[in-house]
Short mmCIF file of C-alpha atoms in Angstrom, two decimals:
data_model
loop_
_atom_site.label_atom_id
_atom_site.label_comp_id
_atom_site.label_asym_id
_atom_site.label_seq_id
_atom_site.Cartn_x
_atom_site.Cartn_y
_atom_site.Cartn_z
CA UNK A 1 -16.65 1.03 2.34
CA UNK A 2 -19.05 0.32 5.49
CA UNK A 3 -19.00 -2.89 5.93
CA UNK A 4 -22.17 -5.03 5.95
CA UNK A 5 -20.59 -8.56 5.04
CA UNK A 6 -19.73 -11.43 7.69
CA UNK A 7 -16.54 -9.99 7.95
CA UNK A 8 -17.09 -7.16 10.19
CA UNK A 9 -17.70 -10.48 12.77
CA UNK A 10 -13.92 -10.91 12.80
CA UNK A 11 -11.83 -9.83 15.07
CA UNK A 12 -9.62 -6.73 14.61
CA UNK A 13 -5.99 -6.58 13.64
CA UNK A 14 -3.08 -5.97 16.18
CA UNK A 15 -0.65 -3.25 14.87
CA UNK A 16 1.70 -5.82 14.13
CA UNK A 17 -0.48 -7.46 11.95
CA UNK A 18 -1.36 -4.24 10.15
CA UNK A 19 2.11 -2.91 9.77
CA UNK A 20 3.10 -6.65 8.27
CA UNK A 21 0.09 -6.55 5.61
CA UNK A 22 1.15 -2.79 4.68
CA UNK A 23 4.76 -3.60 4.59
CA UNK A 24 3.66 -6.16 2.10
CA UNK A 25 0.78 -4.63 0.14
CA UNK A 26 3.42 -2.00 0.07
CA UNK A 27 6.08 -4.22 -1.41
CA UNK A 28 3.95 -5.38 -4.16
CA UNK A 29 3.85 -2.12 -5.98
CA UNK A 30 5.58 -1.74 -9.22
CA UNK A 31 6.90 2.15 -9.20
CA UNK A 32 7.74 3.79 -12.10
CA UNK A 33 10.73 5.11 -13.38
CA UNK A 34 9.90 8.36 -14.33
CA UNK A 35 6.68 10.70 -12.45
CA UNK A 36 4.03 12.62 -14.64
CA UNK A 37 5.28 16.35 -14.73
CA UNK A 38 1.57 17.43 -13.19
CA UNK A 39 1.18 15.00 -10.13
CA UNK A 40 -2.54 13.90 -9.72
CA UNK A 41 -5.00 11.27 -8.45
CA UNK A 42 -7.45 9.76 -10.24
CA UNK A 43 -10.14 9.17 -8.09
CA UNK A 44 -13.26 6.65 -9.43
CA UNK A 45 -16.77 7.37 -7.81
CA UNK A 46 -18.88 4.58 -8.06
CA UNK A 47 -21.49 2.08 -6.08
CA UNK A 48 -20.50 -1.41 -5.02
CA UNK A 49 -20.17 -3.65 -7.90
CA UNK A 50 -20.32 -0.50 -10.99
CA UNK A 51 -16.82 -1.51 -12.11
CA UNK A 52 -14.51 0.74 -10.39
CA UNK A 53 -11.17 -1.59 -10.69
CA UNK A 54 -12.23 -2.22 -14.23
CA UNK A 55 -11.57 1.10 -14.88
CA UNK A 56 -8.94 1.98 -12.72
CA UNK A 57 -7.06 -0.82 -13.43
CA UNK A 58 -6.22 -0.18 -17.00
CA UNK A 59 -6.09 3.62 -16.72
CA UNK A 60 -3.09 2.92 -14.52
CA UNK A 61 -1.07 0.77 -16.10
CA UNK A 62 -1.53 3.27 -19.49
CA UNK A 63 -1.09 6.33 -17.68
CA UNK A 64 1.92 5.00 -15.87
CA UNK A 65 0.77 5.27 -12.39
CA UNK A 66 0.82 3.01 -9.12
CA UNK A 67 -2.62 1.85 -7.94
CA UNK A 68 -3.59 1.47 -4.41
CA UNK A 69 -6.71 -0.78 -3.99
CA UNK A 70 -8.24 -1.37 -0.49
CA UNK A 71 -10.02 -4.12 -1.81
CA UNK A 72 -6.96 -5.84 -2.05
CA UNK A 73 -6.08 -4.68 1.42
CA UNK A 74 -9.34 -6.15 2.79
CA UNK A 75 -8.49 -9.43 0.83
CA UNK A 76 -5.45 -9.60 2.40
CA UNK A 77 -6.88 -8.68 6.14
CA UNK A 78 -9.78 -11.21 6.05
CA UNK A 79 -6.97 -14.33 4.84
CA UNK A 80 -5.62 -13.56 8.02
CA UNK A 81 -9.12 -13.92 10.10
CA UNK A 82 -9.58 -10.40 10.50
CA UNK A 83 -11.93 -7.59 9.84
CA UNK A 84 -11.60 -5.02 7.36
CA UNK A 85 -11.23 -2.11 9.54
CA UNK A 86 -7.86 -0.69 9.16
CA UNK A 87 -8.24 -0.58 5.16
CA UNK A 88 -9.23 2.05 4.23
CA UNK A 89 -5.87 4.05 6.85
CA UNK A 90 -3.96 1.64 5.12
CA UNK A 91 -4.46 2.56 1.70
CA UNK A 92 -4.12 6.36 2.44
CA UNK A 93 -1.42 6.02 4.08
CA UNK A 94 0.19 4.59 1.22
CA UNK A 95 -1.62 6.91 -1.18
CA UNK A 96 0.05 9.58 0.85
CA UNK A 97 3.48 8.15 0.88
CA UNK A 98 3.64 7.53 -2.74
CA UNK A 99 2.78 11.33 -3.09
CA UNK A 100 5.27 12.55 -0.71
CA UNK A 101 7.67 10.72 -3.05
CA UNK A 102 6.10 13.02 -6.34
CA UNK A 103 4.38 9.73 -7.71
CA UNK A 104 0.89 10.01 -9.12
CA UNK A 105 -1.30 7.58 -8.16
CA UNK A 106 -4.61 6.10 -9.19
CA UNK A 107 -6.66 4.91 -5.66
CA UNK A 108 -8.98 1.99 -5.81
CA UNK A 109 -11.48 2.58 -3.77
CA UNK A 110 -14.84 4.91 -3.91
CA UNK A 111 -13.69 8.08 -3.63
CA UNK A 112 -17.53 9.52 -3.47
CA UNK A 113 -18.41 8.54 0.39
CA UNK A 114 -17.51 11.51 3.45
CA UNK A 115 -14.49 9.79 4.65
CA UNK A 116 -12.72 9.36 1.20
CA UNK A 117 -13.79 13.10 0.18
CA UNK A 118 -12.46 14.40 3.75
CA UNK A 119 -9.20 12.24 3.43
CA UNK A 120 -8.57 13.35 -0.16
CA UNK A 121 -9.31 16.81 0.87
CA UNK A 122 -6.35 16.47 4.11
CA UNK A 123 -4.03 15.45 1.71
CA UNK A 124 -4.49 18.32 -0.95
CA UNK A 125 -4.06 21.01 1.66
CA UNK A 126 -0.69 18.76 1.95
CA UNK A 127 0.57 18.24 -1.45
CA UNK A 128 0.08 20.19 -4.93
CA UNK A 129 -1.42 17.63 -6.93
CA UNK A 130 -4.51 17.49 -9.29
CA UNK A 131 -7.65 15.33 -8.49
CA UNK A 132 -9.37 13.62 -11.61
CA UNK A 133 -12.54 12.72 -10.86
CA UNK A 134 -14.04 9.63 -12.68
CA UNK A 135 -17.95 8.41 -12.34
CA UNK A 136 -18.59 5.00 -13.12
CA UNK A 137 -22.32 4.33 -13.30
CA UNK A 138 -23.73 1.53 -15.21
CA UNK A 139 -27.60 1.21 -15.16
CA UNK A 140 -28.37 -0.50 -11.65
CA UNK A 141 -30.06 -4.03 -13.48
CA UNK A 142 -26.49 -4.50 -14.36
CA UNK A 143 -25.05 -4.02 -11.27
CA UNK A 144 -28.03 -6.31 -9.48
CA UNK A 145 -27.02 -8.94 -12.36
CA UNK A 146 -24.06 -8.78 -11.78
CA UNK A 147 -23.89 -9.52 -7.83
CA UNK A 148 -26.16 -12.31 -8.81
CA UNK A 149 -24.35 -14.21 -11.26
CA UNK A 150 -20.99 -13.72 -10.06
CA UNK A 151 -18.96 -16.39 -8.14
CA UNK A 152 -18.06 -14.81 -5.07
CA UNK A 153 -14.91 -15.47 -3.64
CA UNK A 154 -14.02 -13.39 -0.65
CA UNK A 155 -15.52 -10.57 -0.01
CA UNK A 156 -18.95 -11.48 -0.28
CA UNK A 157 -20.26 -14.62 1.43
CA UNK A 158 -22.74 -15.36 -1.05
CA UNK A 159 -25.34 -13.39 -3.34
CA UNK A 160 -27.47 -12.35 -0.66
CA UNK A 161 -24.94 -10.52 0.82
CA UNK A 162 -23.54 -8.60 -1.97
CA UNK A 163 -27.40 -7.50 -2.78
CA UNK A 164 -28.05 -6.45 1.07
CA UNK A 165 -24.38 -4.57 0.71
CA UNK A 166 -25.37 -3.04 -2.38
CA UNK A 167 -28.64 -1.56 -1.31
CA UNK A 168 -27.34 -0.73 1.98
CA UNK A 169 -24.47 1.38 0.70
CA UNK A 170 -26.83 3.40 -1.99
CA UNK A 171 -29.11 3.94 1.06
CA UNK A 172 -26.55 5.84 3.08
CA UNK A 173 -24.27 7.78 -0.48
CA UNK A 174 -26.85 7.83 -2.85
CA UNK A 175 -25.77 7.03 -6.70
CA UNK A 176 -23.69 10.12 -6.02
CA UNK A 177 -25.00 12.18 -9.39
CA UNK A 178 -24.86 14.92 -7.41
CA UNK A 179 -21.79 15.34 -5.06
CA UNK A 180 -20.31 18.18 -5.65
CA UNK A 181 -17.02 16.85 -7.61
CA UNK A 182 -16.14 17.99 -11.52
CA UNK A 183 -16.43 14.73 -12.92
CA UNK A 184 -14.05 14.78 -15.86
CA UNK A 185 -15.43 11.45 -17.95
CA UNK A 186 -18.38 9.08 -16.63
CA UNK A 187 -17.75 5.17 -17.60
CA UNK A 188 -20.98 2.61 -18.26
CA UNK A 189 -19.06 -0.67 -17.50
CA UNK A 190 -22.64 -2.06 -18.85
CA UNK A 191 -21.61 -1.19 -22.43
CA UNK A 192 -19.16 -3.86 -24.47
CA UNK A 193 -16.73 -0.96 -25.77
CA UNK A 194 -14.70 -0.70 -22.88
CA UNK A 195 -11.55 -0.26 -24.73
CA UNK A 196 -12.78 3.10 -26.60
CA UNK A 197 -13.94 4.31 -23.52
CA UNK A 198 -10.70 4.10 -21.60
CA UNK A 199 -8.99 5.44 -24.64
CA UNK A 200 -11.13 8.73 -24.43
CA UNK A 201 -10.68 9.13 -20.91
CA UNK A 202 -6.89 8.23 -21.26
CA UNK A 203 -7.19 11.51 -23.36
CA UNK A 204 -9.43 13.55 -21.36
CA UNK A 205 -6.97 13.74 -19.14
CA UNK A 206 -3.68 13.81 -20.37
CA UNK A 207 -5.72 17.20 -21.94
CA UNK A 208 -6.53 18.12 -18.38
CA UNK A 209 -3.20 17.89 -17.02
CA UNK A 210 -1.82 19.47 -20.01
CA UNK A 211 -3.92 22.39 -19.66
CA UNK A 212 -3.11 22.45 -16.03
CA UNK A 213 0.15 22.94 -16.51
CA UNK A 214 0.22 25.65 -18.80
CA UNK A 215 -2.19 27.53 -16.49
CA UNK A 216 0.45 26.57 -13.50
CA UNK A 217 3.30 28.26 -16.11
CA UNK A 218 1.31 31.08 -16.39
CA UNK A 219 0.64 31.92 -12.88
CA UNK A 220 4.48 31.22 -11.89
CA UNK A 221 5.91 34.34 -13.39
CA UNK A 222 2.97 36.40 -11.95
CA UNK A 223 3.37 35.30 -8.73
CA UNK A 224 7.17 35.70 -8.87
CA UNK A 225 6.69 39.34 -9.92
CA UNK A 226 3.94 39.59 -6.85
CA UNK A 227 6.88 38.19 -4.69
CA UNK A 228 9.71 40.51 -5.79
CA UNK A 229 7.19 43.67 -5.54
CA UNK A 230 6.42 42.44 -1.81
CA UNK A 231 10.17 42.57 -1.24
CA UNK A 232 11.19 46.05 -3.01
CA UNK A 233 8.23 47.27 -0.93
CA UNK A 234 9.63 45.80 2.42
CA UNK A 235 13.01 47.23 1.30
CA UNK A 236 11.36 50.66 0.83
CA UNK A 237 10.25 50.43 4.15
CA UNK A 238 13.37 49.75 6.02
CA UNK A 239 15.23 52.91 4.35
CA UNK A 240 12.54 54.89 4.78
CA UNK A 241 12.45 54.09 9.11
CA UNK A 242 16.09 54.15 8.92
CA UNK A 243 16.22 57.16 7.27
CA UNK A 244 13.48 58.72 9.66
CA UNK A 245 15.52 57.46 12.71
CA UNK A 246 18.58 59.40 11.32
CA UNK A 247 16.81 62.47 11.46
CA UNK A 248 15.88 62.25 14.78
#
């Protein structure tokens, strides 16, 4: 997130300060014991203040997956006088270290703005996992009504800075209806039946990865019989020069 809060005043972080807040960001993840058999991310798209951790949040802890937020990271940055600059390299660079390991992992953040989409887009040329994409969008007079009412703790100053953050961030992404993501189940946080709504996206994609994995079964054997073709063809080859050689 760009940051437009009284925060981006303080000063930055010395490395040492940033590898001691990952080391213990880090160390405050609860792993599982066992890994989804499809690896994926779920990724939430949202505006400031929609609801993104109140979906992510319990999505993760039914679908059995470690979540990253770099809310928390900034939380933990700005109790130590700084700014929240490094967050965001932070939390990727956990994201992608909890992948390298084969864990699945829901991130915390807005995955809708350039850098997120070009970060998430590194890593998948890296790794073999599945992105889940997930729009929360409550009407907007919730999300002003919100920022109002709320008691803001840390990351806002007051209410006139969550509004001015608010407005400026939909200035610069938009309400991101059309980035050009398959958005596989769209929350309103607005609406009181939370629970039913996590449920059917808790189902949406267990379906998705399901189906993913069958299609991934599928194109295994084909592409084994594509590989073993390549190689009676190269073998072919070889007795065919060497044959050509003897004859000369």
């Amino acid at each position: 997130m760009s940051d437009w809060t009284h925060a981006k005043n303080n000063p930055e972080a010395s490395r040492e300060v940033i590898a001691k807040v990952r080391a213990r960001y880090r160390e405050r993840l609860v792993l599982p014991d066992t890994k989804p058999a499809k690896q994926f991310l779920l990724c939430p798209v949202g505006l400031v203040g929609a609801g993104k951790s109140t979906v992510i949040r319990p999505l993760a802890q039914k679908l059995g997956i470690p979540r990253v937020s770099t809310d928390a990271i900034r939380e933990m940055l700005k109790s130590k006088g700084f700014n929240y600059n490094p967050a965001r390299d932070l939390a990727y660079s956990i994201v992608e270290e909890l992948v390298q390991a084969g864990h699945s992992v829901a991130v915390d953040s807005n995955c809708g703005s350039d850098d997120a989409l070009q970060r998430l887009k590194s890593l998948q040329e890296k790794y073999p996992f599945k992105l889940i994409w997930l729009r929360v969008n409550p009407p907007e007079s919730f999300i002003l009504s919100k920022l109002k009412n709320y008691r803001h703790t840390w990351l806002f100053k007051d209410t006139s800075e969550a509004l001015k953050s608010y407005f400026k961030y939909k200035e610069r992404y938009g309400d991101f209806e059309n980035l050009d993501v398959p958005y596989l189940y769209t929350f309103d946080t607005s609406r009181p039946n939370m629970k039913d709504q996590i449920e059917e996206a808790c189902s949406r994609i267990e379906n998705e990865l399901s189906r993913s994995q069958r299609q991934n079964a599928t194109l295994y054997p084909l592409s084994l019989v594509i590989l073993l073709w390549k190689k009676m063809i190269e073998q072919w080859s070889r007795l065919r020069r060497e044959r050509m050689s003897r004859q000369k």
